[in-house]
Short mmCIF file of N, CA and C and ligand atoms in Angstrom, two decimals:
data_model
loop_
_atom_site.label_atom_id
_atom_site.label_comp_id
_atom_site.label_asym_id
_atom_site.label_seq_id
_atom_site.Cartn_x
_atom_site.Cartn_y
_atom_site.Cartn_z
N MET A 9 -5.60 -20.85 5.03
CA MET A 9 -5.61 -19.46 4.55
C MET A 9 -4.56 -19.27 3.46
N ASN A 10 -4.94 -18.56 2.42
CA ASN A 10 -4.00 -18.24 1.36
C ASN A 10 -3.32 -16.91 1.69
N PHE A 11 -2.04 -16.97 2.01
CA PHE A 11 -1.31 -15.78 2.46
C PHE A 11 -1.06 -14.77 1.35
N PHE A 12 -1.28 -15.19 0.10
CA PHE A 12 -1.09 -14.26 -1.01
C PHE A 12 -2.39 -13.57 -1.43
N LYS A 13 -3.47 -13.91 -0.75
CA LYS A 13 -4.78 -13.40 -1.18
C LYS A 13 -5.11 -12.07 -0.49
N PRO A 14 -5.34 -11.03 -1.29
CA PRO A 14 -5.77 -9.76 -0.69
C PRO A 14 -7.24 -9.86 -0.27
N SER A 15 -7.65 -9.04 0.69
CA SER A 15 -9.06 -9.02 1.07
C SER A 15 -9.90 -8.39 -0.03
N PHE A 16 -9.33 -7.38 -0.70
CA PHE A 16 -10.05 -6.63 -1.73
C PHE A 16 -9.08 -6.29 -2.87
N TYR A 17 -9.65 -5.96 -3.99
CA TYR A 17 -8.84 -5.52 -5.13
C TYR A 17 -9.47 -4.29 -5.77
N TYR A 18 -8.65 -3.28 -6.02
CA TYR A 18 -9.06 -2.12 -6.81
C TYR A 18 -7.95 -1.85 -7.83
N GLU A 19 -8.34 -1.31 -8.97
CA GLU A 19 -7.34 -1.03 -9.99
C GLU A 19 -6.35 0.05 -9.51
N LYS A 20 -6.91 1.11 -8.89
CA LYS A 20 -6.07 2.23 -8.45
C LYS A 20 -6.42 2.63 -7.03
N VAL A 21 -5.48 3.20 -6.34
CA VAL A 21 -5.71 3.64 -4.97
C VAL A 21 -6.86 4.66 -4.90
N VAL A 22 -6.93 5.53 -5.91
CA VAL A 22 -7.95 6.58 -5.88
C VAL A 22 -9.37 6.04 -6.13
N ASP A 23 -9.47 4.75 -6.48
CA ASP A 23 -10.79 4.13 -6.65
C ASP A 23 -11.37 3.65 -5.31
N ILE A 24 -10.56 3.65 -4.28
CA ILE A 24 -11.01 3.18 -2.96
C ILE A 24 -11.85 4.30 -2.32
N GLY A 25 -13.14 4.09 -2.28
CA GLY A 25 -14.04 5.16 -1.86
C GLY A 25 -14.27 5.20 -0.35
N VAL A 26 -14.67 6.38 0.12
CA VAL A 26 -14.99 6.54 1.54
C VAL A 26 -16.15 5.61 1.97
N PRO A 27 -17.22 5.47 1.18
CA PRO A 27 -18.30 4.54 1.59
C PRO A 27 -17.78 3.11 1.81
N PHE A 28 -16.89 2.66 0.93
CA PHE A 28 -16.29 1.32 1.10
C PHE A 28 -15.54 1.24 2.43
N LEU A 29 -14.77 2.27 2.73
CA LEU A 29 -13.97 2.27 3.97
C LEU A 29 -14.87 2.32 5.20
N LYS A 30 -15.93 3.13 5.13
CA LYS A 30 -16.86 3.24 6.26
C LYS A 30 -17.59 1.91 6.48
N THR A 31 -18.06 1.32 5.38
CA THR A 31 -18.78 0.04 5.47
C THR A 31 -17.91 -1.02 6.12
N ASN A 32 -16.61 -0.97 5.84
CA ASN A 32 -15.69 -1.97 6.37
C ASN A 32 -15.00 -1.53 7.67
N ASN A 33 -15.54 -0.47 8.26
CA ASN A 33 -15.06 -0.05 9.57
C ASN A 33 -13.55 0.25 9.58
N VAL A 34 -13.09 0.91 8.52
CA VAL A 34 -11.67 1.25 8.41
C VAL A 34 -11.43 2.65 9.00
N GLU A 35 -10.56 2.70 10.01
CA GLU A 35 -10.20 3.99 10.63
C GLU A 35 -8.81 4.44 10.23
N CYS A 36 -8.04 3.53 9.64
CA CYS A 36 -6.68 3.89 9.23
C CYS A 36 -6.25 3.10 8.00
N ILE A 37 -5.64 3.80 7.05
CA ILE A 37 -5.08 3.15 5.87
C ILE A 37 -3.57 3.15 5.97
N LEU A 38 -2.98 1.98 5.85
CA LEU A 38 -1.52 1.87 5.77
C LEU A 38 -1.18 1.86 4.29
N LEU A 39 -0.47 2.89 3.87
CA LEU A 39 -0.24 3.08 2.45
C LEU A 39 1.19 2.76 2.03
N ASP A 40 1.30 1.88 1.05
CA ASP A 40 2.59 1.68 0.40
C ASP A 40 2.84 2.90 -0.49
N ILE A 41 4.08 3.18 -0.81
CA ILE A 41 4.38 4.35 -1.65
C ILE A 41 4.62 3.95 -3.11
N ASP A 42 5.76 3.31 -3.36
CA ASP A 42 6.18 3.08 -4.75
C ASP A 42 5.31 2.05 -5.47
N GLY A 43 4.77 2.49 -6.59
CA GLY A 43 3.89 1.61 -7.36
C GLY A 43 2.45 1.70 -6.91
N THR A 44 2.21 2.36 -5.76
CA THR A 44 0.84 2.45 -5.22
C THR A 44 0.32 3.89 -5.27
N ILE A 45 1.05 4.81 -4.61
CA ILE A 45 0.60 6.21 -4.63
C ILE A 45 1.52 7.09 -5.47
N ALA A 46 2.66 6.53 -5.86
CA ALA A 46 3.62 7.26 -6.69
C ALA A 46 4.33 6.27 -7.60
N PRO A 47 4.70 6.73 -8.81
CA PRO A 47 5.50 5.85 -9.66
C PRO A 47 6.86 5.61 -8.98
N HIS A 48 7.44 4.45 -9.22
CA HIS A 48 8.69 4.06 -8.57
C HIS A 48 9.76 5.14 -8.61
N ASP A 49 10.16 5.60 -7.44
CA ASP A 49 11.28 6.53 -7.27
C ASP A 49 11.12 7.85 -8.03
N LEU A 50 9.90 8.19 -8.38
CA LEU A 50 9.66 9.48 -9.02
C LEU A 50 9.00 10.42 -8.01
N PRO A 51 9.22 11.74 -8.18
CA PRO A 51 8.76 12.68 -7.15
C PRO A 51 7.25 12.96 -7.17
N MET A 52 6.55 12.59 -8.24
CA MET A 52 5.13 12.95 -8.31
C MET A 52 4.23 11.84 -7.77
N LEU A 53 3.00 12.26 -7.41
CA LEU A 53 2.00 11.29 -6.95
C LEU A 53 1.11 10.89 -8.11
N VAL A 54 0.39 9.78 -7.96
CA VAL A 54 -0.46 9.32 -9.06
C VAL A 54 -1.59 10.32 -9.31
N SER A 55 -2.09 10.30 -10.52
CA SER A 55 -3.13 11.24 -10.91
C SER A 55 -4.37 11.09 -10.02
N GLY A 56 -4.88 12.22 -9.57
CA GLY A 56 -6.08 12.22 -8.73
C GLY A 56 -5.82 11.94 -7.26
N PHE A 57 -4.54 11.81 -6.91
CA PHE A 57 -4.25 11.43 -5.52
C PHE A 57 -4.63 12.51 -4.52
N LYS A 58 -4.28 13.76 -4.79
CA LYS A 58 -4.51 14.84 -3.81
C LYS A 58 -5.99 14.97 -3.43
N PRO A 59 -6.92 15.05 -4.40
CA PRO A 59 -8.35 15.14 -4.01
C PRO A 59 -8.81 13.90 -3.24
N TRP A 60 -8.36 12.72 -3.64
CA TRP A 60 -8.72 11.48 -2.94
C TRP A 60 -8.24 11.55 -1.50
N PHE A 61 -7.00 11.96 -1.34
CA PHE A 61 -6.34 12.07 -0.04
C PHE A 61 -7.09 13.03 0.87
N LYS A 62 -7.46 14.18 0.31
CA LYS A 62 -8.20 15.17 1.10
C LYS A 62 -9.55 14.63 1.54
N GLY A 63 -10.21 13.89 0.65
CA GLY A 63 -11.51 13.30 0.96
C GLY A 63 -11.43 12.29 2.09
N ILE A 64 -10.34 11.52 2.09
CA ILE A 64 -10.14 10.51 3.13
C ILE A 64 -9.95 11.21 4.49
N LEU A 65 -9.07 12.22 4.50
CA LEU A 65 -8.79 12.93 5.75
C LEU A 65 -10.03 13.65 6.28
N LYS A 66 -10.80 14.24 5.36
CA LYS A 66 -12.01 14.97 5.75
C LYS A 66 -13.00 14.06 6.46
N ASN A 67 -12.95 12.78 6.14
CA ASN A 67 -13.85 11.82 6.77
C ASN A 67 -13.26 11.18 8.03
N GLY A 68 -12.17 11.76 8.50
CA GLY A 68 -11.61 11.32 9.77
C GLY A 68 -10.86 10.01 9.72
N ILE A 69 -10.50 9.59 8.51
CA ILE A 69 -9.74 8.35 8.38
C ILE A 69 -8.24 8.70 8.34
N LYS A 70 -7.49 8.01 9.19
CA LYS A 70 -6.05 8.29 9.28
C LYS A 70 -5.29 7.57 8.17
N MET A 71 -4.09 8.06 7.90
CA MET A 71 -3.22 7.38 6.96
C MET A 71 -1.79 7.39 7.49
N VAL A 72 -1.07 6.32 7.18
CA VAL A 72 0.34 6.24 7.55
C VAL A 72 1.07 5.52 6.41
N LEU A 73 2.24 6.04 6.05
CA LEU A 73 3.00 5.45 4.96
C LEU A 73 3.89 4.33 5.49
N VAL A 74 3.85 3.19 4.82
CA VAL A 74 4.69 2.04 5.21
C VAL A 74 5.43 1.58 3.97
N SER A 75 6.72 1.91 3.90
CA SER A 75 7.47 1.64 2.68
C SER A 75 8.76 0.88 2.98
N ASN A 76 9.14 0.04 2.06
CA ASN A 76 10.43 -0.66 2.16
C ASN A 76 11.57 0.20 1.63
N ASN A 77 11.24 1.34 1.08
CA ASN A 77 12.28 2.19 0.50
C ASN A 77 13.08 2.91 1.60
N HIS A 78 14.13 3.61 1.19
CA HIS A 78 15.02 4.26 2.16
C HIS A 78 14.44 5.57 2.70
N LYS A 79 15.08 6.07 3.76
CA LYS A 79 14.56 7.22 4.50
C LYS A 79 14.30 8.46 3.63
N ASN A 80 15.27 8.84 2.79
CA ASN A 80 15.12 10.07 2.01
C ASN A 80 13.90 10.02 1.10
N ARG A 81 13.70 8.89 0.46
CA ARG A 81 12.56 8.72 -0.45
C ARG A 81 11.24 8.81 0.31
N VAL A 82 11.15 8.10 1.42
CA VAL A 82 9.90 8.02 2.17
C VAL A 82 9.59 9.36 2.84
N LYS A 83 10.64 9.99 3.38
CA LYS A 83 10.47 11.28 4.05
C LYS A 83 10.01 12.36 3.05
N PHE A 84 10.56 12.31 1.85
CA PHE A 84 10.21 13.26 0.81
C PHE A 84 8.70 13.22 0.52
N ILE A 85 8.15 12.03 0.35
CA ILE A 85 6.71 11.87 0.07
C ILE A 85 5.90 12.21 1.32
N ALA A 86 6.37 11.76 2.47
CA ALA A 86 5.64 11.99 3.74
C ALA A 86 5.50 13.49 4.01
N GLU A 87 6.54 14.25 3.73
CA GLU A 87 6.50 15.69 3.99
C GLU A 87 5.56 16.40 3.02
N LYS A 88 5.49 15.91 1.81
CA LYS A 88 4.54 16.46 0.83
C LYS A 88 3.11 16.35 1.36
N LEU A 89 2.84 15.23 2.04
CA LEU A 89 1.47 14.90 2.47
C LEU A 89 1.23 15.17 3.95
N ASN A 90 2.31 15.50 4.65
CA ASN A 90 2.22 15.69 6.09
C ASN A 90 1.65 14.45 6.79
N LEU A 91 2.22 13.31 6.46
CA LEU A 91 1.77 12.03 7.03
C LEU A 91 2.90 11.38 7.83
N PRO A 92 2.53 10.62 8.87
CA PRO A 92 3.55 9.82 9.55
C PRO A 92 4.03 8.69 8.64
N PHE A 93 5.22 8.17 8.92
CA PHE A 93 5.77 7.18 8.00
C PHE A 93 6.69 6.18 8.69
N VAL A 94 6.83 5.04 8.04
CA VAL A 94 7.83 4.03 8.42
C VAL A 94 8.62 3.72 7.16
N TYR A 95 9.95 3.91 7.23
CA TYR A 95 10.80 3.54 6.08
C TYR A 95 11.54 2.24 6.43
N PHE A 96 12.17 1.62 5.44
CA PHE A 96 12.80 0.31 5.65
C PHE A 96 11.86 -0.61 6.44
N SER A 97 10.63 -0.72 6.00
CA SER A 97 9.64 -1.45 6.81
C SER A 97 9.82 -2.98 6.71
N PHE A 98 10.60 -3.42 5.77
CA PHE A 98 10.88 -4.85 5.59
C PHE A 98 9.64 -5.71 5.42
N LYS A 99 8.59 -5.14 4.77
CA LYS A 99 7.45 -5.98 4.42
C LYS A 99 7.97 -7.14 3.56
N PRO A 100 7.60 -8.35 3.67
CA PRO A 100 6.40 -8.81 4.38
C PRO A 100 6.61 -9.13 5.87
N LEU A 101 7.76 -8.79 6.44
CA LEU A 101 7.91 -9.02 7.88
C LEU A 101 6.96 -8.07 8.60
N PRO A 102 6.46 -8.48 9.76
CA PRO A 102 5.40 -7.68 10.41
C PRO A 102 5.88 -6.42 11.13
N LEU A 103 7.19 -6.30 11.39
CA LEU A 103 7.67 -5.21 12.25
C LEU A 103 7.24 -3.80 11.82
N GLY A 104 7.43 -3.49 10.55
CA GLY A 104 7.11 -2.15 10.06
C GLY A 104 5.63 -1.85 10.14
N ILE A 105 4.82 -2.83 9.82
CA ILE A 105 3.36 -2.66 9.87
C ILE A 105 2.92 -2.45 11.32
N ILE A 106 3.49 -3.23 12.22
CA ILE A 106 3.15 -3.09 13.63
C ILE A 106 3.56 -1.71 14.15
N ARG A 107 4.73 -1.26 13.71
CA ARG A 107 5.20 0.07 14.12
C ARG A 107 4.27 1.17 13.62
N ALA A 108 3.82 1.01 12.38
CA ALA A 108 2.91 2.00 11.79
C ALA A 108 1.60 2.07 12.58
N LEU A 109 1.09 0.92 12.97
CA LEU A 109 -0.17 0.88 13.75
C LEU A 109 0.02 1.56 15.10
N LYS A 110 1.19 1.39 15.69
CA LYS A 110 1.50 2.04 16.98
C LYS A 110 1.54 3.55 16.81
N ILE A 111 2.15 4.01 15.73
CA ILE A 111 2.28 5.46 15.49
C ILE A 111 0.90 6.11 15.45
N VAL A 112 -0.05 5.48 14.78
CA VAL A 112 -1.38 6.09 14.63
C VAL A 112 -2.35 5.66 15.73
N SER A 113 -1.93 4.74 16.58
CA SER A 113 -2.77 4.22 17.68
C SER A 113 -4.14 3.72 17.19
N VAL A 114 -4.10 2.93 16.15
CA VAL A 114 -5.35 2.33 15.66
C VAL A 114 -5.19 0.81 15.73
N ASP A 115 -6.25 0.14 16.16
CA ASP A 115 -6.21 -1.31 16.26
C ASP A 115 -6.14 -1.94 14.86
N LYS A 116 -5.47 -3.08 14.76
CA LYS A 116 -5.32 -3.70 13.44
C LYS A 116 -6.66 -4.11 12.83
N SER A 117 -7.66 -4.35 13.70
CA SER A 117 -8.97 -4.74 13.19
C SER A 117 -9.68 -3.58 12.48
N LYS A 118 -9.18 -2.35 12.72
CA LYS A 118 -9.79 -1.17 12.10
C LYS A 118 -8.87 -0.55 11.05
N SER A 119 -7.91 -1.36 10.60
CA SER A 119 -6.93 -0.86 9.63
C SER A 119 -6.94 -1.70 8.37
N ILE A 120 -6.37 -1.11 7.33
CA ILE A 120 -6.26 -1.84 6.07
C ILE A 120 -4.97 -1.45 5.38
N MET A 121 -4.26 -2.42 4.81
CA MET A 121 -3.02 -2.15 4.08
C MET A 121 -3.35 -2.03 2.60
N VAL A 122 -2.85 -0.99 1.96
CA VAL A 122 -3.07 -0.81 0.53
C VAL A 122 -1.72 -0.85 -0.19
N GLY A 123 -1.56 -1.75 -1.14
CA GLY A 123 -0.29 -1.84 -1.84
C GLY A 123 -0.39 -2.57 -3.17
N ASP A 124 0.71 -2.48 -3.94
CA ASP A 124 0.71 -3.05 -5.30
C ASP A 124 1.44 -4.38 -5.40
N GLN A 125 2.04 -4.84 -4.29
CA GLN A 125 2.86 -6.05 -4.38
C GLN A 125 2.29 -7.17 -3.50
N ILE A 126 2.04 -8.30 -4.12
CA ILE A 126 1.52 -9.44 -3.36
C ILE A 126 2.57 -9.95 -2.37
N PHE A 127 3.84 -10.03 -2.82
CA PHE A 127 4.88 -10.65 -1.97
C PHE A 127 5.36 -9.75 -0.83
N THR A 128 5.01 -8.49 -0.86
CA THR A 128 5.41 -7.61 0.26
C THR A 128 4.16 -7.11 0.99
N ASP A 129 3.34 -6.30 0.33
CA ASP A 129 2.21 -5.64 0.99
C ASP A 129 1.13 -6.63 1.44
N ILE A 130 0.71 -7.48 0.54
CA ILE A 130 -0.41 -8.39 0.85
C ILE A 130 0.03 -9.49 1.81
N LEU A 131 1.18 -10.07 1.52
CA LEU A 131 1.72 -11.10 2.42
C LEU A 131 1.96 -10.51 3.81
N GLY A 132 2.54 -9.31 3.85
CA GLY A 132 2.80 -8.64 5.14
C GLY A 132 1.53 -8.41 5.93
N ALA A 133 0.49 -7.94 5.25
CA ALA A 133 -0.81 -7.69 5.91
C ALA A 133 -1.37 -9.01 6.44
N ASN A 134 -1.31 -10.05 5.64
CA ASN A 134 -1.85 -11.34 6.06
C ASN A 134 -1.07 -11.93 7.24
N VAL A 135 0.23 -11.75 7.22
CA VAL A 135 1.06 -12.23 8.34
C VAL A 135 0.64 -11.50 9.64
N CYS A 136 0.32 -10.22 9.51
CA CYS A 136 -0.09 -9.42 10.67
C CYS A 136 -1.57 -9.62 11.03
N GLY A 137 -2.30 -10.26 10.17
CA GLY A 137 -3.74 -10.44 10.42
C GLY A 137 -4.53 -9.17 10.19
N ILE A 138 -4.07 -8.34 9.24
CA ILE A 138 -4.88 -7.17 8.89
C ILE A 138 -5.38 -7.28 7.45
N ARG A 139 -6.45 -6.60 7.18
CA ARG A 139 -7.05 -6.68 5.85
C ARG A 139 -6.19 -5.91 4.84
N SER A 140 -6.41 -6.21 3.56
CA SER A 140 -5.57 -5.57 2.55
C SER A 140 -6.34 -5.28 1.28
N VAL A 141 -5.85 -4.27 0.56
CA VAL A 141 -6.34 -3.97 -0.78
C VAL A 141 -5.16 -4.05 -1.73
N LEU A 142 -5.28 -4.90 -2.74
CA LEU A 142 -4.26 -4.97 -3.79
C LEU A 142 -4.66 -4.02 -4.91
N VAL A 143 -3.69 -3.23 -5.37
CA VAL A 143 -3.93 -2.36 -6.54
C VAL A 143 -2.95 -2.75 -7.64
N ASP A 144 -3.23 -2.32 -8.85
CA ASP A 144 -2.28 -2.56 -9.95
C ASP A 144 -1.08 -1.64 -9.78
N PRO A 145 0.13 -2.13 -10.08
CA PRO A 145 1.31 -1.26 -9.99
C PRO A 145 1.18 -0.07 -10.94
N THR A 146 1.57 1.13 -10.47
CA THR A 146 1.43 2.34 -11.29
C THR A 146 2.29 2.28 -12.55
N ASN A 147 3.44 1.67 -12.43
CA ASN A 147 4.29 1.49 -13.61
C ASN A 147 5.16 0.27 -13.38
N ILE A 148 5.67 -0.26 -14.43
CA ILE A 148 6.55 -1.42 -14.29
C ILE A 148 7.99 -0.90 -14.25
N LYS A 149 8.58 -1.05 -13.09
CA LYS A 149 9.97 -0.60 -12.93
C LYS A 149 10.87 -1.43 -13.84
N LYS A 150 11.90 -0.81 -14.35
CA LYS A 150 12.74 -1.49 -15.33
C LYS A 150 13.74 -2.45 -14.70
N GLY A 151 13.92 -2.38 -13.41
CA GLY A 151 14.90 -3.25 -12.74
C GLY A 151 14.57 -4.72 -12.91
N ILE A 152 15.60 -5.53 -12.96
CA ILE A 152 15.42 -6.96 -13.22
C ILE A 152 14.63 -7.63 -12.09
N MET A 153 14.86 -7.22 -10.84
CA MET A 153 14.16 -7.82 -9.71
C MET A 153 12.65 -7.56 -9.80
N SER A 154 12.30 -6.33 -10.19
CA SER A 154 10.88 -6.00 -10.32
C SER A 154 10.24 -6.78 -11.45
N LYS A 155 11.01 -6.95 -12.52
CA LYS A 155 10.49 -7.72 -13.66
C LYS A 155 10.19 -9.15 -13.21
N ILE A 156 11.12 -9.73 -12.47
CA ILE A 156 10.94 -11.10 -11.98
C ILE A 156 9.73 -11.17 -11.06
N LYS A 157 9.62 -10.19 -10.15
CA LYS A 157 8.50 -10.18 -9.20
C LYS A 157 7.16 -10.05 -9.93
N ASN A 158 7.12 -9.14 -10.90
CA ASN A 158 5.87 -8.96 -11.64
C ASN A 158 5.50 -10.21 -12.42
N TRP A 159 6.52 -10.87 -12.96
CA TRP A 159 6.30 -12.10 -13.70
C TRP A 159 5.79 -13.18 -12.74
N ALA A 160 6.38 -13.25 -11.55
CA ALA A 160 5.99 -14.26 -10.57
C ALA A 160 4.59 -14.01 -10.03
N GLU A 161 4.20 -12.74 -9.98
CA GLU A 161 2.89 -12.40 -9.44
C GLU A 161 1.75 -12.65 -10.43
N LYS A 162 2.10 -12.64 -11.70
CA LYS A 162 1.06 -12.72 -12.74
C LYS A 162 0.08 -13.88 -12.55
N PRO A 163 0.59 -15.13 -12.41
CA PRO A 163 -0.38 -16.24 -12.25
C PRO A 163 -1.21 -16.12 -10.99
N ILE A 164 -0.63 -15.55 -9.93
CA ILE A 164 -1.38 -15.39 -8.67
C ILE A 164 -2.51 -14.39 -8.88
N ARG A 165 -2.17 -13.26 -9.51
CA ARG A 165 -3.19 -12.25 -9.79
C ARG A 165 -4.30 -12.83 -10.68
N ARG A 166 -3.89 -13.61 -11.68
CA ARG A 166 -4.87 -14.20 -12.59
C ARG A 166 -5.81 -15.13 -11.82
N ASN A 167 -5.22 -15.95 -10.96
CA ASN A 167 -6.00 -16.88 -10.14
C ASN A 167 -7.02 -16.18 -9.26
N LEU A 168 -6.60 -15.03 -8.73
CA LEU A 168 -7.46 -14.28 -7.80
C LEU A 168 -8.45 -13.40 -8.56
N GLY A 169 -8.27 -13.32 -9.87
CA GLY A 169 -9.13 -12.44 -10.67
C GLY A 169 -8.82 -10.98 -10.45
N CYS A 170 -7.55 -10.68 -10.07
CA CYS A 170 -7.12 -9.30 -9.82
C CYS A 170 -6.31 -8.80 -11.00
N GLY A 171 -6.77 -7.76 -11.65
CA GLY A 171 -6.00 -7.17 -12.74
C GLY A 171 -6.31 -7.81 -14.06
N SER A 172 -5.80 -7.15 -15.10
CA SER A 172 -6.16 -7.56 -16.45
C SER A 172 -5.21 -8.60 -17.01
N ASN A 173 -4.00 -8.77 -16.37
CA ASN A 173 -3.05 -9.73 -16.94
C ASN A 173 -2.89 -10.92 -16.00
MG1 LIG B 26 4.95 -0.92 -3.90
#
């Protein structure tokens, strides 16, 4: 098994449709925050997020935020959306993902992790044995670590046919 391989790829989180989720028997989405539903450390959500979010909830699909960021950042976004959350999740370690699944009481076979980072979100999902959707990062953070990570991910994304670069 390739631990860096996502189960699915979409350009943006808002492209993940309800029919796709229903077909794949998804009852809960584990959502990464930074780079996935919001630009890194910025207070706004990605364009089109609110209507997408409402559509997901209307169809009885649960959501839980699983972020490696600190409490204040994660709580701020969680309160905007009224969603349960796990901060300092330490993805790709399984603890945070397992905790998130416990919070929503959904089996991992009926869950899917959605995130923008292969080395945290996708690897974490694969370690836990849950399916995943890789999306393109909403913006490229200027920090040197993010630059290195994005550079390191490029050949993997290219190999998997995910993304334009
Ligand atoms: Mg992220």
